[in-house]
Amino acid sequence: MSDSTTQEAPATEQGSERRLNMIEAINDALDTMLTRDPDVIIMGEDVGYFGGVFRCTAGLQEKHGKTRVFDTPISECGIIGVAVGMGAYGLRPVPEIQFADYIYPGLDQLISEAARLRYRSAAEYIAPLTVRSPFGGGIFGGQTHSQSPEAIFAHVSGLKTVIPSTPYDAKGLLIAAIEDNDPVIFFEPKRIYNGPFDGYYDKPVQPWKKHRDSVVPEEYYRIPLGKARTVTEGEQLTVLAYGTMVHVVEEVCRQKGVEAHILDLRTLVPLDIEAIEQSVERTGRCLIVHEATRTAGFGAELSALVTERCFYHLEAPVERVTGFDTPYPHSLEWAYFPGPVRIGEAIDKILKD
Amino acid sequence: MAEGPQGHNKPALSLHVPEPKFRPGDAVDFSHLRITQPGEQARPDEACHANETAILCHDLIRVLGDDDMPHGPWDPKLDPETLREMLGHFALVRAFDERMFRGQRQGKTSFYMKCTGEEATSVAAAMALASDDMVFPSYRQQGVLIARGYPLIEMINQIYSNKGDKLKGRQLPIMYSSREHSFFSISGNLATQTPQAVGWAMASAIKGDSRIAATWVGEGSTAEGDFHSACTFATVYNAPVILNVINNQWAISSFSGFAGAERTTFAARALGYGLAGMRVDGNDPLAVYATQKWAADRARANAGPTLIEYFTYRAEGHSTSDDPSGYRSATEREEWPLGDPVMRLKKHLIALGEWDEERQEQLDKDCMEKVKATTKEAEKNGILGHGLHHPFRTMFEDVFEDLPWHLQEQAAQATHERKIKFPEKPPFE
Ligand SMILES: Cc1ncc(C[n+]2csc(CCOP(=O)(O)OP(=O)(O)O)c2C)c(N)n1
């Protein structure tokens, strides 16, 4: 699924291929796992009867029953704490945190408990939970519905951080996350729940229907954690991105006629360092793009890794394009968002000499 | 700009900062505590509506009277054999605490925490549970492990972080874990185990299992959000769980008033959640056993969760790092009106004609010797800081199920350093 620089997918010959948006793909993954493994449990605010405020769990309670898929009190500390206990029992809970911005009340249970349970008990107990949460901006969510807190989790020993950018990946990665015996944070880029987003907020969003990566097989499949995806092949520079930014970067490169090797990291921990090294050693230039605030963001880690490991291959300094170090401002959302202008200028700078 | 407080023509507000009744040097008078008559508290049916326990949340359930005999409907009617077994666990916990405390003073480990005076809240409670009921303890429930027959040597290996420590020297001393004994790994972060216990209990109910869960939390730690989340989830899902609050009056140097005890009881927290609740003399082993059994039966019958406040007193310092003479009256311990659980059980057995001072002396001596011998045995595996700890390579194990590349690299770095620092040692040991 590399090489294409167009957004349009070729029309499917058989017409039998199922095309899903990311919400449907996530729902499909959850349905698949609820069916395959009786120990999988889904819980969270509004996830039961209503099917979640983003509808990711729609229909699952009806299909799998109230003790497999249920609503919880508005208590993120409770949701995650309870999930740790369920994991210790032997279940595979998949708690949903309604917005990533609300994960903080449950942070201690994630950082001090879930992440370290295996270590502190010398593997007597594990916390195989997968915390799903929509994250990122671009939907006029203001400063409490737009944050990208992935760096906080990537910094914690014992947690895995996963971020899909397509419906196909969302299903395969979520299945792998649920089957993983370590606690996983699964951040869903809500800006691209319904369709890939090119960064031009004043243009209508293309629905996933037309995108090649919206073909989501009905059957079970998994995408291993720790393997990046090559979005486009190119020799001019390497771009490291994940989530919504993958699509924005792809569009910017297409418009500028830049042949970039775009890597969708998919998982920040574990990170596909091999893919990164191989690409940067070939292109000699590296741009890192994320939506989260800049200072001590995950881009800083990526930049350090690339500099440490590929320094003698670099033709230009590693560049970072990120959100600003302010909270996400509601009315000025599109001034905050790392869109085509910011990314385009960074590419120009990297390619300058 | 600053003109002082706003609204100066209105009565000035004042902040209340709780203060314990007695400080170092003060004479202690506990007459303000309402000590109930043993046997006078009603015993509702285990399957009752939670409301029916409301009165028990402000009362104090007691069984053993001044005559050393049981009274009233909460008498668990334990046979002498069981009572002697309980006393045996008490004696062993006390001997163990004594020896480990000394071990810390001798530099064999960094830290220890005694549970002196609170033994009943763990030993008697554990005996009222089934051995495979899952427990989520805090750090002062060594009595649960002892009552469940966990090998002492495992406890000491853990405390010494030596090469026999099955937690590979990663946890602070006394932060045990034993899956085999249905004893959850102890966290250093207070109250985090409470929603986890509820989650485990919910999982057990989801799977149609018959095992229940119980958790222990200090009264100071009930102020943590986790505890309140636990209460909410327990009540919402009718989880088969027991939430034990050990009110030993002190949270390091902060008296129970800083967790809200000036206004209401900890048991009464149950009322707002719709949990069954009760306040119990935590130094009365029979009352502890009976109430824990009541709550366990209730949970097992799907009749609901219970919050129990065990009213007790922390007779010793908070830990080996604490000096209670700096913040509380030295006579509190002697004046504590509910006595000492070990003495009370001993006297009860003697009153029954099932025990005597000679046998007690022998028991204490046996326990001391057992602990001493086991300590010697454990010391062969090493003591903290003397190099006989777990193999070096284990440091990087168990962060994840598999070792990712970045940890592989860091492990290689650590091994490299090791070779420079200790050229005579094999790199992985
Ligand atoms: C979240 C957290 N905050 C603070 C501490 C430090 N600390 C350890 S024990 C303790 C007092 C706890 O008192 P209480 O809950 O009453 O239990 P007790 O020690 O009296 O048995 C404190 C503040 C901690 N371990 N965890």
Coordinates of C-alpha atoms in Angstrom, one line a residue, chain B residues 82 84-100 112-116 118-129 131 135 137-156 159 174 176-178 180-183 186 216 342 363 366-368 370-372 374-375:
Chain B
T82 CA -9.8 -21.9 65.3
R84 CA -5.9 -20.9 68.9
E85 CA -5.0 -20.9 65.3
M86 CA -5.8 -17.2 65.2
L87 CA -3.8 -16.6 68.3
G88 CA -0.9 -18.5 66.6
H89 CA -1.0 -16.2 63.6
F90 CA -1.1 -13.1 65.9
A91 CA 1.9 -14.3 67.8
L92 CA 3.8 -15.0 64.6
V93 CA 3.0 -11.6 63.1
R94 CA 4.2 -9.9 66.2
A95 CA 7.4 -11.9 66.4
F96 CA 8.0 -11.3 62.7
D97 CA 7.5 -7.5 63.0
E98 CA 9.8 -7.4 66.0
R99 CA 12.6 -9.2 64.2
M100 CA 12.2 -7.4 60.9
Y112 CA 10.1 -1.9 57.5
M113 CA 6.5 -1.4 58.6
K114 CA 4.9 -2.9 61.7
C115 CA 1.2 -3.6 62.2
T116 CA 1.4 -3.8 66.0
E118 CA -3.8 -3.9 64.2
E119 CA -3.1 -7.6 63.8
A120 CA -6.8 -8.5 64.1
T121 CA -7.8 -6.4 61.1
S122 CA -5.7 -8.6 58.8
V123 CA -5.5 -12.0 60.5
A124 CA -9.1 -12.3 61.7
A125 CA -10.4 -10.8 58.4
A126 CA -8.3 -13.2 56.3
M127 CA -9.5 -16.1 58.3
A128 CA -13.1 -15.1 57.6
L129 CA -12.5 -15.2 53.8
S131 CA -8.3 -18.9 50.9
V135 CA -7.1 -9.7 48.4
P137 CA -4.0 -5.2 50.5
S138 CA -2.3 -2.0 51.4
Y139 CA 1.1 -2.2 53.2
R140 CA 0.2 -3.2 56.7
Q141 CA -1.6 -6.5 56.0
Q142 CA 1.3 -8.9 56.6
G143 CA -1.2 -10.7 58.8
V144 CA -3.1 -11.8 55.7
L145 CA -0.1 -13.5 54.2
I146 CA 0.7 -15.2 57.5
A147 CA -2.9 -16.4 58.0
R148 CA -2.8 -17.8 54.4
G149 CA 0.4 -19.7 55.2
Y150 CA 2.7 -17.8 52.9
P151 CA 6.2 -19.0 53.6
L152 CA 8.0 -16.6 56.0
I153 CA 11.2 -17.1 54.1
E154 CA 9.6 -15.6 51.0
M155 CA 8.6 -12.6 53.0
I156 CA 12.1 -12.1 54.3
I159 CA 12.3 -7.6 52.6
I174 CA 7.1 -5.4 52.6
Y176 CA 4.8 -8.5 48.7
S177 CA 3.0 -10.2 45.9
S178 CA 1.8 -13.8 45.8
E180 CA -0.5 -18.4 44.5
H181 CA -2.0 -17.0 47.7
S182 CA -4.4 -14.8 45.9
F183 CA -2.6 -11.8 47.2
I186 CA 1.2 -4.1 46.8
W216 CA -7.7 -2.8 52.7
V342 CA -3.6 -10.2 70.9
L363 CA 3.9 -20.0 71.7
D366 CA 8.3 -20.9 69.3
C367 CA 7.3 -18.0 67.1
M368 CA 10.4 -16.1 68.0
K370 CA 10.8 -19.9 64.0
V371 CA 11.3 -16.3 62.8
K372 CA 14.9 -16.3 63.9
T374 CA 13.9 -18.5 59.0
T375 CA 15.8 -15.2 59.1

